Amino acid sequence: MSTSIPDPASAPAADAADHHPSAAGLAASAAKGGLVDIEHLRGDDSPLSQEPVLSVRDLSIEYEVDPPVRAVRSASFQLRRGEVLGLAGESGCGKTTLAYGLNQLHRPPARIVEGSVTFHGQDGHDVDVLGLHGADLRAFHWSRIAMVFQGAMNSLNPVISVRAQLDDVFTTHRPDMSKAERLSRSRELLDLVGVDPDRIGAFAHELSGGMRQRVMIAMALALDPELMIMDEPTTALDVVVQREILQEILRLRHELGFAVIFITHDLPMLLEISDRIAVMRAGQIVELETAEELYFAPKHPYTRTLLGSFPSLTGDAGDFIRAGYSDEETR
Ligand SMILES: Nc1ncnc2c1ncn2[C@@H]1O[C@H](COP(=O)(O)OP(=O)(O)OP(=O)(O)O)[C@@H](O)[C@H]1O
C-alpha cells in the first residue's frame, strides 16, 4: 500500500513557521539547554526551492533470505532541490536499505521489488535511476548522487595519499582534466571542507577521524553532485567534531545548493538540521513533515512515541528545546 505523503508544493516550510515558533527559535532554545548544542544553520535564506531533485514512488526492497525480509515498504517521497531531508526511525526500520536502494547501491540479498526513482537533473533531463546499469550507473554515482556513510573515513586507502585518492576521482570521471587542474581542484575541495590544502600529501593514518571524514566529504563533493546521501556520517566522531562537520555540511549545501538526505538515530539533531523529516517505521514512511510541524504537531502516534523517547525533547529531564516557550505552545 502506498504511503500518503503530503505534496511538498502544498506544504511549504513557510506554513509551519507561520503557525509555530521558528526553526531558528528551536535552535536558540536548544542551544540554551545545550544537549543538542549545534547551531541551527538552515537559516531563513535556506536555498530550498519547490523544484524536485528526486521522486521516489512506491519503492519496496526485500532481503531474499529465508524467510524474506521486506525492509522497505512502498516508500514514496519527493525531495526538493537544496533540501535537507532527515530520515528518522529506530534501528532496523529500513533507513539504510532505503538510502542504498534508491541509489542502486544495494547488494544481494537485497532486491528492489517494485517502485521507481526519478532523478530530475539540473540540465532538465529526468533519469530513471533504477534503470541504470554498468558504466551509466557508475557515471551517475558521484557525479549526480554522492554518498557518505558512517565508516567512510575508514575506507580511505591507507597506502596512498589524499592527493592520489582525489586525483583518482577526477581521472576516472573527468578524464579531460589536466594534472594541474586536478591538483588545483583537489586543493580547493580540501579548503572547502576545512582541511588545510597543504595536507594534500598526507596519508589516512596521519589524519584525525574528523579530518578523514572531511576528506571523504570532499571526495563526495568532487564532481558537484546535486544530492548527497549521508548515512550516520558523524556518528563515529566525538560531539565537538560532529558539530563542526554538521555546520560544514550545512554551510556547503547553502553555498553549493545540493540536496541532502541525512540519516541518523539522533532525532534532536535532525530537528535542528533538517528542512523536513521523514519518520520510518517497519519499512514504511509513516510521516513526512517540516521539522517544525513534526516537533510541534506530530500526527502519527509513532512520531509521538519517537519524540517521547528523547526525554530531552519532551520531558522534564532536559527541557531544552521547550525552554523559552510555554507548555501551551509546545503541547
Ligand atoms: N543482509 C541482510 N539480510 C537480511 N536482512 C537484512 C540484511 N540487512 C538488513 N536486513 C534487515 O532489514 C531491515 C532494515 O535494516 P536497515 O539496516 O536498513 O535498518 P536501519 O533503519 O538502517 O537500521 P540502523 O539504524 O540500525 O542502521 C532490518 O530488519 C534488518 O534486520
Short mmCIF file of C-alpha atoms and ligand atoms in Angstrom, two decimals:
data_model
loop_
_atom_site.label_atom_id
_atom_site.label_comp_id
_atom_site.label_asym_id
_atom_site.label_seq_id
_atom_site.Cartn_x
_atom_site.Cartn_y
_atom_site.Cartn_z
CA MET A 1 0.00 0.00 0.00
CA SER A 2 1.29 3.40 -0.90
CA THR A 3 2.06 5.72 1.99
CA SER A 4 0.31 9.02 1.71
CA ILE A 5 2.94 11.72 1.64
CA PRO A 6 1.96 15.37 1.58
CA ASP A 7 2.87 17.02 -1.67
CA PRO A 8 5.85 19.27 -0.91
CA ALA A 9 4.32 22.00 -3.02
CA SER A 10 1.26 22.08 -0.81
CA ALA A 11 3.19 22.13 2.45
CA PRO A 12 5.86 24.80 2.12
CA ALA A 13 8.22 25.30 5.05
CA ALA A 14 6.86 28.80 5.50
CA ASP A 15 3.47 27.38 6.51
CA ALA A 16 4.88 25.77 9.60
CA ALA A 17 6.77 28.89 10.50
CA ASP A 18 3.53 30.83 10.32
CA HIS A 19 1.93 28.67 12.99
CA HIS A 20 4.79 27.78 15.25
CA PRO A 21 7.93 29.25 16.71
CA SER A 22 10.57 29.42 14.00
CA ALA A 23 13.27 26.90 13.31
CA ALA A 24 15.78 29.47 14.45
CA GLY A 25 13.79 29.71 17.68
CA LEU A 26 14.04 25.97 18.12
CA ALA A 27 17.75 26.21 17.72
CA ALA A 28 18.14 29.12 20.05
CA SER A 29 16.25 27.35 22.78
CA ALA A 30 18.15 24.14 22.10
CA ALA A 31 21.40 26.00 22.46
CA LYS A 32 20.33 27.28 25.88
CA GLY A 33 19.88 23.77 27.21
CA GLY A 34 22.99 22.60 25.48
CA LEU A 35 22.08 18.98 24.87
CA VAL A 36 21.72 19.39 21.13
CA ASP A 37 24.32 22.01 21.15
CA ILE A 38 24.57 22.68 17.46
CA GLU A 39 23.93 25.95 15.75
CA HIS A 40 20.86 25.95 13.63
CA LEU A 41 22.26 26.71 10.23
CA ARG A 42 19.29 26.30 7.97
CA GLY A 43 18.64 29.97 8.36
CA ASP A 44 15.87 31.95 6.78
CA ASP A 45 17.67 32.17 3.46
CA SER A 46 17.74 28.41 3.01
CA PRO A 47 18.31 27.54 -0.68
CA LEU A 48 15.20 25.36 -0.59
CA SER A 49 13.20 25.52 -3.80
CA GLN A 50 9.90 23.93 -4.78
CA GLU A 51 11.57 22.20 -7.70
CA PRO A 52 12.10 18.48 -7.13
CA VAL A 53 15.51 16.82 -7.48
CA LEU A 54 14.33 13.28 -6.70
CA SER A 55 10.98 11.50 -6.85
CA VAL A 56 10.64 8.13 -5.16
CA ARG A 57 7.43 6.24 -5.84
CA ASP A 58 6.22 3.09 -4.08
CA LEU A 59 9.73 1.76 -3.54
CA SER A 60 9.82 -1.68 -1.93
CA ILE A 61 13.03 -3.54 -1.13
CA GLU A 62 13.33 -7.07 0.13
CA TYR A 63 16.19 -9.15 1.52
CA GLU A 64 15.85 -12.50 -0.17
CA VAL A 65 16.65 -14.61 2.83
CA ASP A 66 14.57 -17.35 4.44
CA PRO A 67 12.09 -16.06 5.46
CA PRO A 68 12.33 -12.92 3.25
CA VAL A 69 12.59 -9.55 4.99
CA ARG A 70 10.59 -6.69 3.40
CA ALA A 71 12.86 -3.89 4.66
CA VAL A 72 11.28 -1.02 2.70
CA ARG A 73 7.54 -0.94 2.00
CA SER A 74 6.07 1.33 -0.66
CA ALA A 75 8.18 4.36 0.24
CA SER A 76 7.12 7.49 -1.63
CA PHE A 77 8.53 10.96 -1.28
CA GLN A 78 9.79 13.88 -3.25
CA LEU A 79 13.00 15.68 -2.38
CA ARG A 80 13.36 19.31 -3.36
CA ARG A 81 16.46 20.88 -4.81
CA GLY A 82 18.65 22.16 -1.96
CA GLU A 83 16.55 20.50 0.74
CA VAL A 84 17.88 18.70 3.82
CA LEU A 85 15.58 15.74 4.39
CA GLY A 86 16.17 13.89 7.64
CA LEU A 87 15.35 10.18 7.78
CA ALA A 88 14.46 9.12 11.31
CA GLY A 89 13.37 5.88 12.90
CA GLU A 90 14.51 3.18 15.26
CA SER A 91 17.29 0.74 14.45
CA GLY A 92 16.27 -1.79 11.81
CA CYS A 93 13.35 0.26 10.40
CA GLY A 94 14.93 0.32 6.93
CA LYS A 95 16.70 3.69 6.67
CA THR A 96 19.97 2.36 5.30
CA THR A 97 18.25 -0.08 2.97
CA LEU A 98 16.18 2.78 1.52
CA ALA A 99 19.22 5.05 1.14
CA TYR A 100 21.25 2.38 -0.67
CA GLY A 101 18.34 1.13 -2.76
CA LEU A 102 17.28 4.49 -4.14
CA ASN A 103 20.84 4.99 -5.32
CA GLN A 104 21.11 1.40 -6.64
CA LEU A 105 23.96 0.75 -4.24
CA HIS A 106 22.17 -2.19 -2.62
CA ARG A 107 23.76 -5.61 -2.90
CA PRO A 108 22.22 -9.11 -2.82
CA PRO A 109 20.39 -10.49 -0.96
CA ALA A 110 18.68 -7.07 -1.17
CA ARG A 111 16.42 -6.73 -4.20
CA ILE A 112 14.17 -3.95 -5.39
CA VAL A 113 10.75 -5.50 -5.63
CA GLU A 114 8.83 -2.57 -7.06
CA GLY A 115 8.78 1.17 -7.43
CA SER A 116 10.58 3.93 -9.27
CA VAL A 117 13.23 6.52 -8.53
CA THR A 118 13.47 9.52 -10.83
CA PHE A 119 16.33 11.98 -10.62
CA HIS A 120 15.44 15.40 -12.01
CA GLY A 121 18.75 16.77 -13.30
CA GLN A 122 19.57 20.44 -13.26
CA ASP A 123 20.13 20.06 -17.01
CA GLY A 124 16.39 19.48 -17.36
CA HIS A 125 16.66 15.74 -18.00
CA ASP A 126 14.97 13.10 -15.90
CA VAL A 127 16.93 9.94 -15.13
CA ASP A 128 15.25 6.62 -14.32
CA VAL A 129 17.76 5.67 -11.61
CA LEU A 130 16.63 2.07 -11.24
CA GLY A 131 17.00 1.59 -15.00
CA LEU A 132 20.72 2.47 -14.97
CA HIS A 133 23.34 -0.25 -15.36
CA GLY A 134 27.08 -0.72 -15.75
CA ALA A 135 29.05 2.30 -16.91
CA ASP A 136 25.97 4.55 -16.88
CA LEU A 137 25.32 3.69 -13.24
CA ARG A 138 28.97 4.24 -12.27
CA ALA A 139 28.97 7.61 -14.01
CA PHE A 140 25.75 8.51 -12.22
CA HIS A 141 27.24 7.71 -8.82
CA TRP A 142 29.45 10.50 -7.61
CA SER A 143 28.53 12.91 -10.36
CA ARG A 144 24.80 13.20 -9.62
CA ILE A 145 24.18 11.50 -6.27
CA ALA A 146 27.09 11.08 -3.87
CA MET A 147 27.03 9.03 -0.70
CA VAL A 148 28.89 9.45 2.58
CA PHE A 149 28.37 6.67 5.09
CA GLN A 150 29.34 6.16 8.70
CA GLY A 151 32.51 4.16 8.18
CA ALA A 152 33.51 6.20 5.14
CA MET A 153 36.56 7.65 6.82
CA ASN A 154 37.89 4.14 7.31
CA SER A 155 37.54 3.38 3.63
CA LEU A 156 40.25 5.87 2.67
CA ASN A 157 43.06 3.82 1.19
CA PRO A 158 45.84 3.70 3.83
CA VAL A 159 48.71 3.30 1.37
CA ILE A 160 48.05 6.19 -0.98
CA SER A 161 47.92 9.90 -0.24
CA VAL A 162 44.83 12.10 -0.08
CA ARG A 163 46.06 13.73 -3.28
CA ALA A 164 46.17 10.42 -5.14
CA GLN A 165 42.70 9.49 -3.93
CA LEU A 166 41.13 12.76 -5.01
CA ASP A 167 43.08 12.50 -8.25
CA ASP A 168 41.57 9.09 -8.82
CA VAL A 169 38.02 10.51 -8.73
CA PHE A 170 38.94 13.00 -11.46
CA THR A 171 40.93 10.65 -13.68
CA THR A 172 38.02 8.17 -13.55
CA HIS A 173 35.16 10.59 -14.07
CA ARG A 174 36.73 13.67 -15.67
CA PRO A 175 39.43 12.26 -17.95
CA ASP A 176 39.75 15.59 -19.81
CA MET A 177 41.09 17.44 -16.77
CA SER A 178 44.81 18.24 -16.83
CA LYS A 179 47.12 17.30 -13.96
CA ALA A 180 47.34 20.94 -12.91
CA GLU A 181 43.55 21.31 -12.93
CA ARG A 182 43.17 18.16 -10.85
CA LEU A 183 45.63 19.41 -8.26
CA SER A 184 44.09 22.85 -8.09
CA ARG A 185 40.54 21.44 -7.76
CA SER A 186 41.69 18.95 -5.09
CA ARG A 187 43.27 21.73 -3.02
CA GLU A 188 40.14 23.82 -3.46
CA LEU A 189 37.96 20.94 -2.24
CA LEU A 190 40.09 20.37 0.86
CA ASP A 191 39.87 24.05 1.63
CA LEU A 192 36.09 23.91 1.15
CA VAL A 193 35.69 21.18 3.78
CA GLY A 194 38.04 22.81 6.27
CA VAL A 195 41.18 20.74 5.70
CA ASP A 196 44.42 22.67 5.16
CA PRO A 197 45.21 22.16 1.43
CA ASP A 198 48.86 21.68 2.39
CA ARG A 199 47.85 18.37 3.94
CA ILE A 200 47.11 17.05 0.46
CA GLY A 201 50.18 14.79 0.57
CA ALA A 202 49.09 13.18 3.86
CA PHE A 203 48.13 9.54 4.26
CA ALA A 204 44.96 8.49 6.07
CA HIS A 205 46.76 7.42 9.27
CA GLU A 206 48.27 10.90 9.57
CA LEU A 207 44.81 12.47 9.80
CA SER A 208 42.34 12.53 12.70
CA GLY A 209 38.96 10.80 12.31
CA GLY A 210 37.26 14.13 11.75
CA MET A 211 39.76 15.12 9.08
CA ARG A 212 39.38 11.78 7.32
CA GLN A 213 35.61 12.19 7.26
CA ARG A 214 36.08 15.71 5.87
CA VAL A 215 38.29 14.27 3.12
CA MET A 216 35.52 11.77 2.31
CA ILE A 217 33.05 14.66 2.11
CA ALA A 218 35.50 16.48 -0.21
CA MET A 219 35.62 13.38 -2.41
CA ALA A 220 31.83 13.19 -2.42
CA LEU A 221 31.68 16.85 -3.47
CA ALA A 222 34.36 16.49 -6.13
CA LEU A 223 32.02 16.19 -9.09
CA ASP A 224 29.42 18.71 -7.89
CA PRO A 225 26.61 16.26 -7.11
CA GLU A 226 23.07 17.57 -6.87
CA LEU A 227 22.26 15.22 -3.99
CA MET A 228 24.31 13.90 -1.08
CA ILE A 229 23.06 10.89 0.84
CA MET A 230 24.64 10.84 4.28
CA ASP A 231 24.14 7.76 6.44
CA GLU A 232 25.22 8.49 10.02
CA PRO A 233 28.19 10.48 8.65
CA THR A 234 29.26 11.83 12.03
CA THR A 235 28.23 9.08 14.44
CA ALA A 236 31.74 7.72 14.94
CA LEU A 237 33.10 11.15 15.82
CA ASP A 238 33.16 12.96 19.13
CA VAL A 239 30.46 15.52 19.77
CA VAL A 240 32.57 18.62 19.11
CA VAL A 241 33.89 17.32 15.79
CA GLN A 242 30.39 16.10 14.93
CA ARG A 243 29.04 19.57 15.41
CA GLU A 244 31.78 21.19 13.34
CA ILE A 245 31.21 18.79 10.47
CA LEU A 246 27.44 19.27 10.55
CA GLN A 247 27.96 23.00 10.36
CA GLU A 248 30.29 22.47 7.44
CA ILE A 249 27.81 20.27 5.58
CA LEU A 250 25.02 22.81 6.01
CA ARG A 251 27.30 25.68 5.00
CA LEU A 252 28.35 23.76 1.89
CA ARG A 253 24.83 22.88 0.84
CA HIS A 254 24.00 26.55 1.27
CA GLU A 255 26.94 27.57 -0.87
CA LEU A 256 26.63 24.83 -3.49
CA GLY A 257 22.88 24.18 -3.39
CA PHE A 258 22.89 20.37 -3.29
CA ALA A 259 20.11 18.48 -1.51
CA VAL A 260 20.87 16.16 1.40
CA ILE A 261 19.21 13.01 2.68
CA PHE A 262 20.54 12.72 6.21
CA ILE A 263 20.13 9.51 8.17
CA THR A 264 20.64 9.27 11.90
CA HIS A 265 19.11 7.83 15.06
CA ASP A 266 19.56 11.23 16.59
CA LEU A 267 16.15 12.87 16.28
CA PRO A 268 17.11 16.02 18.23
CA MET A 269 19.93 16.55 15.75
CA LEU A 270 17.60 16.04 12.79
CA LEU A 271 15.17 18.59 14.20
CA GLU A 272 17.98 21.13 14.13
CA ILE A 273 19.39 20.50 10.70
CA SER A 274 16.51 19.27 8.53
CA ASP A 275 14.05 21.21 6.43
CA ARG A 276 11.73 18.20 6.52
CA ILE A 277 11.87 14.89 8.34
CA ALA A 278 10.57 11.51 7.18
CA VAL A 279 9.81 9.11 10.01
CA MET A 280 10.18 5.43 9.14
CA ARG A 281 8.70 2.53 10.99
CA ALA A 282 8.95 -1.13 9.98
CA GLY A 283 9.92 -0.21 6.42
CA GLN A 284 7.23 2.42 5.89
CA ILE A 285 7.40 6.18 5.88
CA VAL A 286 4.66 6.96 8.37
CA GLU A 287 5.02 10.74 8.45
CA LEU A 288 6.85 13.34 6.41
CA GLU A 289 6.67 16.91 7.61
CA THR A 290 8.69 20.05 8.16
CA ALA A 291 10.88 19.82 11.26
CA GLU A 292 8.64 22.39 12.96
CA GLU A 293 5.39 20.55 12.19
CA LEU A 294 6.88 17.29 13.24
CA TYR A 295 8.05 18.64 16.55
CA PHE A 296 5.13 20.86 17.45
CA ALA A 297 2.28 18.91 15.86
CA PRO A 298 3.28 15.28 15.23
CA LYS A 299 0.41 13.46 13.54
CA HIS A 300 1.42 9.81 13.67
CA PRO A 301 1.36 8.03 17.04
CA TYR A 302 4.79 6.54 16.28
CA THR A 303 6.26 10.01 15.72
CA ARG A 304 4.94 10.97 19.14
CA THR A 305 6.48 7.83 20.63
CA LEU A 306 9.77 8.60 18.93
CA LEU A 307 9.75 12.19 20.21
CA GLY A 308 8.86 10.84 23.63
CA SER A 309 11.84 8.51 23.59
CA PHE A 310 14.10 11.54 23.80
CA PRO A 311 13.31 12.85 27.30
CA SER A 312 15.38 15.91 26.50
CA LEU A 313 12.82 16.85 23.83
CA THR A 314 9.63 16.30 25.73
CA GLY A 315 10.19 15.62 29.37
CA ASP A 316 11.35 17.48 32.40
CA ALA A 317 14.82 15.98 32.34
CA GLY A 318 16.33 18.02 29.55
CA ASP A 319 13.73 20.67 28.89
CA PHE A 320 16.00 22.34 26.42
CA ILE A 321 14.02 22.72 23.24
CA ARG A 322 10.98 23.84 25.15
CA ALA A 323 12.93 26.46 27.03
CA GLY A 324 11.55 29.83 26.13
CA TYR A 325 8.13 28.51 25.14
CA SER A 326 5.15 27.95 27.34
CA ASP A 327 3.69 24.48 27.74
CA GLU A 328 0.70 25.62 25.71
CA GLU A 329 2.85 26.32 22.71
CA THR A 330 4.68 23.04 22.77
CA ARG A 331 1.85 20.71 23.60
N1 LIG B 1 21.86 -8.53 4.62
C1 LIG B 1 20.66 -8.63 5.21
N2 LIG B 1 19.97 -9.79 5.18
C2 LIG B 1 18.76 -9.89 5.76
N3 LIG B 1 18.13 -8.89 6.39
C3 LIG B 1 18.78 -7.72 6.44
C4 LIG B 1 20.07 -7.52 5.87
N4 LIG B 1 20.46 -6.24 6.09
C5 LIG B 1 19.45 -5.66 6.78
N5 LIG B 1 18.45 -6.53 6.99
C6 LIG B 1 17.17 -6.27 7.69
O1 LIG B 1 16.48 -5.23 7.02
C7 LIG B 1 15.81 -4.39 7.96
C8 LIG B 1 16.23 -2.95 7.74
O2 LIG B 1 17.62 -2.80 8.06
P1 LIG B 1 18.38 -1.43 7.87
O3 LIG B 1 19.81 -1.67 8.16
O4 LIG B 1 18.02 -0.84 6.56
O5 LIG B 1 17.72 -0.54 9.02
P2 LIG B 1 18.22 0.84 9.63
O6 LIG B 1 16.99 1.59 9.97
O7 LIG B 1 19.19 1.48 8.72
O8 LIG B 1 18.93 0.35 10.95
P3 LIG B 1 20.18 1.02 11.72
O9 LIG B 1 19.69 2.34 12.15
O10 LIG B 1 20.42 0.08 12.85
O11 LIG B 1 21.29 1.09 10.73
C9 LIG B 1 16.15 -4.94 9.33
O12 LIG B 1 15.10 -5.79 9.74
C10 LIG B 1 17.40 -5.75 9.10
O13 LIG B 1 17.50 -6.82 10.00
#
